[in-house]
Tab-separated table of C-alpha atoms and ligand atoms in Angstrom:
chain	number	residue	atom	x	y	z
H	186	MET	CA	147.378	96.083	-29.541
H	187	PHE	CA	148.069	93.824	-32.708
H	188	LYS	CA	145.481	92.807	-35.018
H	189	SER	CA	145.057	92.377	-38.831
H	190	GLU	CA	142.026	94.282	-38.963
H	191	VAL	CA	142.529	98.052	-38.015
H	192	ASP	CA	138.684	98.548	-37.709
H	193	SER	CA	138.435	95.714	-35.194
H	194	ALA	CA	141.574	97.143	-33.585
H	195	ARG	CA	139.802	100.380	-33.048
H	196	ASP	CA	136.671	98.600	-31.733
H	197	TRP	CA	139.053	97.210	-29.179
H	198	LYS	CA	140.478	100.431	-28.146
H	199	ARG	CA	136.933	101.910	-27.805
H	200	ALA	CA	135.691	98.875	-25.534
H	201	LEU	CA	138.897	98.888	-23.274
H	202	GLN	CA	139.198	102.559	-22.786
H	203	LEU	CA	135.178	102.518	-21.986
H	204	MET	CA	135.949	100.037	-19.128
H	205	MET	CA	139.473	101.724	-18.104
H	206	PRO	CA	139.580	105.233	-19.272
H	207	GLU	CA	143.077	105.470	-17.806
H	208	LEU	CA	144.506	102.829	-20.196
H	209	GLU	CA	146.284	104.125	-22.878
H	210	VAL	CA	145.511	101.897	-25.855
H	211	ARG	CA	147.913	102.013	-28.847
H	212	ILE	CA	147.309	100.223	-32.120
H	213	TRP	CA	150.475	98.504	-33.902
H	214	PRO	CA	152.304	99.522	-35.708
H	215	GLU	CA	151.560	103.107	-34.257
H	216	SER	CA	152.715	101.850	-30.773
H	217	GLY	CA	155.311	104.361	-29.971
H	218	ASP	CA	158.222	103.734	-27.625
H	219	PRO	CA	158.454	99.952	-27.334
H	220	GLY	CA	159.659	100.426	-23.751
H	221	GLU	CA	156.243	102.055	-22.927
H	222	ILE	CA	154.216	98.725	-23.629
H	223	GLU	CA	153.367	96.875	-20.817
H	224	TYR	CA	150.186	94.265	-22.179
H	225	ALA	CA	149.804	93.078	-25.628
H	226	LEU	CA	146.370	92.098	-26.925
H	227	LEU	CA	146.820	90.069	-30.011
H	228	TRP	CA	145.840	86.975	-32.439
H	229	THR	CA	149.195	86.116	-33.780
H	230	PRO	CA	152.585	87.921	-33.152
H	231	ILE	CA	153.694	89.910	-36.024
H	232	GLY	CA	157.317	89.251	-36.607
H	233	ASP	CA	159.603	89.717	-33.842
H	234	VAL	CA	157.689	92.424	-32.110
H	235	MET	CA	157.249	90.412	-28.981
H	236	GLN	CA	161.141	90.482	-28.288
H	237	SER	CA	161.225	94.085	-29.131
H	238	LEU	CA	158.771	95.009	-26.098
H	239	PRO	CA	161.368	95.066	-23.104
H	240	ASN	CA	158.684	95.651	-20.557
H	241	LEU	CA	155.998	93.538	-21.581
H	242	LYS	CA	154.291	92.110	-18.568
H	243	VAL	CA	150.984	90.114	-20.056
H	244	VAL	CA	150.145	88.998	-23.482
H	245	PHE	CA	146.527	88.618	-24.086
H	246	SER	CA	145.068	86.145	-26.609
H	247	LEU	CA	142.056	87.437	-28.770
H	248	GLY	CA	141.298	83.754	-29.047
H	249	ALA	CA	140.379	80.977	-26.590
H	250	GLY	CA	142.824	78.732	-28.439
H	251	VAL	CA	146.390	79.623	-28.193
H	252	ASP	CA	148.053	77.136	-30.217
H	253	HIS	CA	149.390	79.725	-33.072
H	254	LEU	CA	150.691	81.678	-30.350
H	255	LEU	CA	152.763	79.019	-28.728
H	256	ARG	CA	153.936	77.784	-31.973
H	257	GLN	CA	155.986	81.473	-32.570
H	258	GLU	CA	159.524	81.253	-32.320
H	259	GLY	CA	161.178	83.169	-29.418
H	260	LEU	CA	158.037	83.966	-27.177
H	261	ARG	CA	159.106	84.358	-23.885
H	262	ARG	CA	158.104	82.031	-21.234
H	263	ASP	CA	158.621	84.490	-18.283
H	264	ILE	CA	155.810	86.335	-19.711
H	265	PRO	CA	152.070	85.008	-18.960
H	266	ILE	CA	149.676	84.612	-21.533
H	267	VAL	CA	146.036	84.835	-20.637
H	268	ARG	CA	143.410	83.250	-23.281
H	269	MET	CA	140.272	84.687	-23.946
H	270	VAL	CA	137.400	83.440	-22.004
H	271	ASP	CA	134.284	85.340	-22.296
H	272	ALA	CA	130.359	84.318	-21.467
H	273	ALA	CA	129.302	85.448	-24.842
H	274	LEU	CA	131.986	83.653	-26.654
H	275	THR	CA	131.031	80.448	-24.799
H	276	GLN	CA	127.466	81.299	-25.595
H	277	GLY	CA	128.255	81.891	-29.276
H	278	MET	CA	129.845	78.130	-29.441
H	279	SER	CA	126.955	76.515	-27.689
H	280	GLU	CA	124.474	78.204	-30.109
H	281	TYR	CA	126.513	76.896	-33.346
H	282	LEU	CA	126.738	73.301	-31.812
H	283	LEU	CA	123.221	73.151	-30.612
H	284	PHE	CA	121.993	74.172	-34.039
H	285	HIS	CA	124.131	71.648	-35.660
H	286	VAL	CA	123.454	68.888	-33.395
H	287	LEU	CA	119.692	69.388	-33.835
H	288	ARG	CA	120.311	69.573	-37.446
H	289	TYR	CA	121.828	66.037	-37.413
H	290	HIS	CA	119.432	64.667	-34.972
H	291	ARG	CA	116.395	65.854	-36.696
H	292	ARG	CA	117.961	64.490	-40.106
H	293	MET	CA	117.716	67.850	-41.843
H	294	PRO	CA	120.550	66.990	-44.463
H	295	GLU	CA	118.334	64.124	-45.467
H	296	TYR	CA	114.908	66.429	-45.683
H	297	ALA	CA	116.863	68.879	-47.647
H	298	PHE	CA	118.190	65.937	-50.128
H	299	LEU	CA	114.509	64.724	-50.380
H	300	GLN	CA	113.173	68.377	-50.943
H	301	GLY	CA	115.567	68.339	-53.925
H	302	GLU	CA	114.129	65.124	-55.376
H	303	ARG	CA	110.304	66.798	-54.641
H	304	ARG	CA	109.924	63.575	-52.444
H	305	TRP	CA	107.350	63.627	-49.555
H	306	GLN	CA	108.899	61.107	-47.063
H	307	GLN	CA	108.740	60.723	-43.557
H	308	LEU	CA	111.948	59.467	-41.780
H	309	ARG	CA	111.723	57.625	-38.441
H	310	GLN	CA	112.875	60.033	-35.555
H	311	VAL	CA	114.954	58.783	-32.487
H	312	ALA	CA	114.125	60.341	-29.211
H	313	ALA	CA	116.658	62.965	-27.711
H	314	GLU	CA	117.519	60.517	-24.770
H	315	ARG	CA	118.621	57.992	-27.349
H	316	ARG	CA	120.810	60.302	-29.262
H	317	LYS	CA	124.370	59.877	-28.073
H	318	ILE	CA	126.516	63.050	-28.306
H	319	GLY	CA	130.226	62.805	-27.692
H	320	ILE	CA	132.152	65.734	-26.798
H	321	MET	CA	136.004	65.948	-26.974
H	322	GLY	CA	137.024	68.420	-24.675
H	323	LEU	CA	134.948	69.423	-21.564
H	324	GLY	CA	136.608	72.642	-20.806
H	325	VAL	CA	135.008	75.880	-20.682
H	326	MET	CA	133.086	75.521	-23.868
H	327	GLY	CA	132.692	72.033	-23.921
H	328	ALA	CA	131.196	72.001	-20.478
H	329	ASP	CA	128.670	74.522	-21.376
H	330	VAL	CA	127.622	72.884	-24.318
H	331	ALA	CA	127.324	69.313	-22.607
H	332	GLY	CA	125.120	70.972	-19.824
H	333	LYS	CA	122.793	72.688	-22.486
H	334	LEU	CA	122.679	69.243	-24.701
H	335	ALA	CA	121.828	67.209	-21.537
H	336	ALA	CA	118.961	69.741	-20.670
H	337	LEU	CA	117.542	68.912	-24.117
H	338	ASN	CA	117.801	65.477	-22.793
H	339	PHE	CA	120.423	64.141	-25.154
H	340	SER	CA	122.773	61.192	-23.734
H	341	VAL	CA	125.859	63.067	-23.451
H	342	ALA	CA	129.304	62.067	-22.851
H	343	GLY	CA	132.721	64.147	-22.783
H	344	TRP	CA	136.416	63.233	-23.059
H	345	SER	CA	138.936	65.280	-21.106
H	346	ARG	CA	142.735	64.841	-20.536
H	347	THR	CA	141.876	64.482	-16.640
H	348	PRO	CA	138.759	63.163	-14.714
H	349	LYS	CA	135.767	65.301	-15.003
H	350	SER	CA	132.613	64.955	-12.999
H	351	LEU	CA	129.488	67.318	-14.423
H	352	PRO	CA	126.173	66.527	-13.587
H	353	GLY	CA	124.231	64.415	-16.239
H	354	ILE	CA	127.589	63.904	-18.312
H	355	GLN	CA	129.059	60.660	-18.950
H	356	GLY	CA	133.004	61.195	-18.466
H	357	PHE	CA	135.695	59.691	-20.098
H	358	PHE	CA	139.431	60.768	-19.747
H	359	GLY	CA	142.956	59.939	-21.077
H	360	ALA	CA	144.147	58.152	-24.203
H	361	ASP	CA	143.081	54.917	-22.547
H	362	GLN	CA	139.321	55.797	-22.674
H	363	LEU	CA	139.115	57.331	-25.946
H	364	HIS	CA	137.940	54.192	-28.015
H	365	SER	CA	135.321	53.517	-25.297
H	366	PHE	CA	134.079	57.089	-25.445
H	367	LEU	CA	133.976	57.067	-29.280
H	368	ARG	CA	132.105	53.595	-29.390
H	369	GLY	CA	129.118	55.127	-27.744
H	370	THR	CA	129.207	58.644	-29.866
H	371	GLU	CA	126.751	59.309	-32.825
H	372	ILE	CA	127.482	62.844	-33.140
H	373	LEU	CA	130.942	63.730	-32.281
H	374	ILE	CA	131.881	67.320	-31.296
H	375	CYS	CA	135.699	68.425	-31.289
H	376	LEU	CA	136.136	71.299	-28.724
H	377	LEU	CA	139.772	70.407	-27.714
H	378	PRO	CA	142.584	72.700	-27.646
H	379	LEU	CA	145.479	71.979	-30.635
H	380	THR	CA	148.477	70.166	-28.872
H	381	PRO	CA	150.802	67.731	-29.893
H	382	GLN	CA	148.653	65.193	-27.989
H	383	THR	CA	145.352	66.320	-29.728
H	384	ARG	CA	146.859	66.900	-33.406
H	385	ALA	CA	145.052	64.672	-36.117
H	386	VAL	CA	142.997	62.957	-33.049
H	387	ILE	CA	140.304	62.456	-35.816
H	388	ASN	CA	141.762	60.059	-37.971
H	389	GLN	CA	141.138	56.764	-39.880
H	390	GLN	CA	141.306	54.743	-36.847
H	391	THR	CA	139.219	56.996	-34.653
H	392	LEU	CA	136.722	57.485	-37.240
H	393	ALA	CA	136.259	53.852	-37.837
H	394	THR	CA	135.694	53.501	-33.699
H	395	LEU	CA	132.736	55.485	-34.129
H	396	PRO	CA	129.485	53.645	-35.271
H	397	ARG	CA	128.353	53.378	-38.704
H	398	GLY	CA	126.483	56.564	-39.721
H	399	ALA	CA	127.832	58.951	-37.165
H	400	CYS	CA	128.362	62.619	-37.880
H	401	VAL	CA	131.447	64.658	-37.095
H	402	ILE	CA	131.656	68.545	-35.932
H	403	ASN	CA	134.887	70.194	-35.652
H	404	VAL	CA	134.928	73.538	-34.242
H	405	ALA	CA	138.436	73.395	-32.648
H	406	ARG	CA	141.455	73.610	-35.103
H	407	GLY	CA	141.576	72.160	-38.671
H	408	ALA	CA	144.762	70.192	-37.407
H	409	HIS	CA	142.860	68.151	-35.254
H	410	VAL	CA	141.562	66.454	-38.130
H	411	ASN	CA	143.265	64.242	-40.933
H	412	GLU	CA	141.020	65.725	-43.796
H	413	ASP	CA	141.948	62.912	-46.284
H	414	ASP	CA	140.983	60.154	-43.833
H	415	LEU	CA	137.698	62.033	-42.908
H	416	LEU	CA	136.804	62.351	-46.803
H	417	ALA	CA	137.563	58.617	-47.320
H	418	ALA	CA	135.377	57.839	-44.290
H	419	LEU	CA	132.517	60.277	-45.898
H	420	GLU	CA	133.252	58.524	-49.295
H	421	SER	CA	132.586	55.233	-48.053
H	422	GLY	CA	129.303	56.490	-46.397
H	423	TYR	CA	130.600	55.054	-43.170
H	424	ILE	CA	130.678	58.578	-41.651
H	425	ALA	CA	127.141	60.227	-42.892
H	426	GLY	CA	128.096	63.803	-42.406
H	427	ALA	CA	130.634	66.427	-41.185
H	428	THR	CA	130.434	70.098	-40.131
H	429	MET	CA	133.556	71.966	-40.489
H	430	ASP	CA	134.253	75.377	-38.798
H	431	VAL	CA	137.917	75.107	-39.120
H	432	PHE	CA	140.675	73.509	-41.262
H	433	ALA	CA	144.154	72.778	-41.956
H	434	ASP	CA	144.382	75.637	-44.387
H	435	GLU	CA	142.626	78.726	-43.828
H	436	PRO	CA	140.970	80.430	-45.950
H	437	LEU	CA	139.772	77.131	-47.227
H	438	PRO	CA	141.347	76.920	-50.960
H	439	PRO	CA	138.553	77.018	-53.399
H	440	GLY	CA	139.589	73.752	-54.988
H	441	HIS	CA	139.136	72.038	-51.674
H	442	PRO	CA	137.144	68.910	-51.774
H	443	PHE	CA	134.938	69.637	-48.696
H	444	TRP	CA	133.573	72.855	-50.588
H	445	ARG	CA	131.557	70.608	-52.850
H	446	HIS	CA	131.010	67.366	-50.933
H	447	PRO	CA	127.269	66.823	-50.377
H	448	ALA	CA	127.940	65.638	-46.765
H	449	VAL	CA	130.134	68.522	-45.844
H	450	THR	CA	128.755	71.713	-44.272
H	451	VAL	CA	131.618	74.275	-44.447
H	452	THR	CA	131.741	77.724	-42.374
H	453	PRO	CA	134.414	80.292	-42.014
H	454	HIS	CA	135.817	79.844	-38.839
H	455	ILE	CA	132.582	81.577	-37.117
H	456	ALA	CA	131.432	79.241	-34.787
H	457	SER	CA	131.943	81.877	-32.083
H	458	LEU	CA	133.873	85.058	-32.691
H	459	THR	CA	135.523	87.336	-29.800
H	460	ASN	CA	133.381	90.601	-29.630
H	461	PRO	CA	135.251	93.359	-28.126
H	462	SER	CA	132.323	94.938	-26.474
H	463	THR	CA	131.913	91.810	-24.064
H	464	ALA	CA	135.425	90.808	-23.957
H	465	ALA	CA	137.240	93.605	-22.826
H	466	SER	CA	136.038	93.310	-19.446
H	467	HIS	CA	138.164	89.880	-19.450
H	468	VAL	CA	141.424	91.941	-20.595
H	469	VAL	CA	140.541	94.884	-18.104
H	470	ASN	CA	139.891	92.705	-15.184
H	471	ASN	CA	143.144	91.006	-15.646
H	472	ILE	CA	145.071	94.164	-16.114
H	473	ARG	CA	143.746	95.191	-12.799
H	474	ARG	CA	144.447	92.044	-11.210
H	475	HIS	CA	148.260	92.232	-12.462
H	476	GLN	CA	148.352	96.209	-11.141
H	477	HIS	CA	147.207	95.095	-7.764
H	478	GLY	CA	149.561	91.953	-7.670
H	479	GLU	CA	146.613	89.440	-7.755
H	480	PRO	CA	147.052	86.289	-9.739
H	481	LEU	CA	145.651	86.370	-13.233
H	482	THR	CA	142.921	84.232	-14.430
H	483	ASP	CA	143.089	81.742	-17.536
H	484	VAL	CA	146.866	81.622	-17.980
H	485	VAL	CA	148.198	79.171	-20.347
H	486	ASP	CA	149.894	76.272	-18.970
H	487	TRP	CA	152.961	76.101	-21.301
H	488	GLU	CA	153.842	72.427	-20.543
H	489	GLN	CA	150.161	71.239	-21.157
H	490	GLY	CA	149.838	73.752	-24.363
H	491	TYR	CA	146.382	75.056	-23.465
A	286	LIG	P1	139.443	74.694	-22.529
A	286	LIG	O1	138.621	75.304	-21.316
A	286	LIG	O2	141.030	74.903	-22.260
A	286	LIG	O3	139.338	73.221	-22.560
A	286	LIG	C1	140.056	72.024	-23.273
A	286	LIG	C2	139.607	71.149	-22.987
A	286	LIG	O4	140.194	69.910	-23.660
A	286	LIG	C3	139.735	70.343	-21.421
A	286	LIG	O5	138.488	69.708	-20.918
A	286	LIG	C4	140.997	69.601	-21.569
A	286	LIG	O6	140.904	68.681	-20.645
A	286	LIG	C5	140.777	69.149	-22.939
A	286	LIG	N1	141.821	68.325	-23.445
A	286	LIG	C6	143.093	68.884	-23.534
A	286	LIG	N2	144.216	67.995	-23.796
A	286	LIG	C7	143.562	67.025	-23.996
A	286	LIG	C8	144.000	65.497	-24.356
A	286	LIG	N3	145.146	65.354	-24.490
A	286	LIG	N4	143.261	64.568	-24.359
A	286	LIG	C9	142.053	64.908	-23.800
A	286	LIG	N5	141.260	66.199	-23.508
A	286	LIG	C10	142.202	66.991	-23.417
A	286	LIG	O7	139.265	75.274	-24.106
A	286	LIG	P2	137.868	76.132	-24.474
A	286	LIG	O8	137.825	77.624	-24.112
A	286	LIG	O9	136.742	75.271	-24.234
A	286	LIG	O10	138.017	76.023	-26.018
A	286	LIG	C11	138.358	74.842	-26.757
A	286	LIG	C12	138.941	75.211	-28.135
A	286	LIG	O11	137.904	75.706	-29.028
A	286	LIG	C13	140.098	76.258	-28.089
A	286	LIG	O12	141.345	75.743	-27.935
A	286	LIG	C14	140.010	76.808	-29.598
A	286	LIG	O13	140.652	76.168	-30.618
A	286	LIG	C15	138.727	76.400	-30.136
A	286	LIG	N6	137.612	77.730	-30.411
A	286	LIG	C16	137.123	77.593	-31.617
A	286	LIG	C17	136.247	78.825	-31.858
A	286	LIG	C18	135.481	78.806	-33.375
A	286	LIG	O14	135.423	79.957	-33.826
A	286	LIG	N7	135.750	77.961	-34.033
A	286	LIG	C19	136.220	79.684	-31.211
A	286	LIG	C20	136.751	79.627	-29.775
A	286	LIG	C21	137.491	78.447	-29.592
A	286	LIG	P3	141.001	68.954	-18.990
A	286	LIG	O15	139.492	69.448	-18.599
A	286	LIG	O16	141.515	67.723	-18.373
A	286	LIG	O17	141.963	70.102	-18.832
A	287	LIG	C1	138.948	80.958	-32.174
A	287	LIG	O1	139.057	80.306	-32.895
A	287	LIG	C2	139.339	81.003	-30.944
A	287	LIG	O2	140.159	80.468	-30.249
A	287	LIG	O3	138.746	81.789	-29.890
């Protein structure tokens, strides 16, 4: 097991052993004989440790996103990577997104401004069914939040790589349909994996395709957004607000303009955090599958990059 925070590694050890007492869990760097390690649970590989485990059978990613893992030099393609999929992780993401969508929908940033001015002013409220929410990425998390937003009567569209048919959600797919999707989106959510195809997908051109006054919520990876283009669109007033949980450079440097921008909400990559007490079952179930010769779940597709 490899994790930068030892306490969290200890939480993982406890949670895994509770579910699978026969599992011997070692915390890097006190991992003993490298030849005895069969499964590695990690966020980012540390140095060349992956190459130094000759009997490694499966890599488990602590995160749902695996871009940081796939970027590592020398990762062995013969070893499957299982990414994190956990109902509590998905629920946490939907909570974060429902909160920020409702905040924009109910015009809370404007009321906060009016309060600062001590102005009693009622603003026109659009009905939920007329509010258009667009979700980039209709995977585990995108599909969950799409369903929850649709249940609140919002008009929800989603954009994915391959066609998707989800009840009550208008589906768009592929590069050809990106602009049609964006044209009808007032609150844009990014829940894409970071791949060469999705890097900087939110840029000057795509922002300009959104209707004037649209808001952007990025909970995927910082590199999905061209930050200079977003700042320019916010400065011009074309984009009304942005909620950013992830950044090109994390931790967000103290001098970064996002920190002080009145139209930007910054959170420190906490939209949804993996919790060992719930997520351990995903790892244990897959270890059991592997031991019984059954197919693993949620294996990363090297070609697609997610
Ligand atoms: P997922 O299940 O793999 O879903 C990815 C979705 O993106 C799929 O619908 C996929 O299309 C779509 N997609 C991939 N490439 C595309 C492309 N080129 N064009 C259009 N659509 C594309 O991922 P997930 O579990 O929902 O997680 C999404 C991301 O959230 C993760 O990769 C991670 O970066 C981020 N995340 C952030 C936090 C946080 O705290 N901020 C927490 C967890 C996860 P198909 O359906 O056609 O395959
Ligand atoms: C967090 O960012 C994750 O990918 O789970």
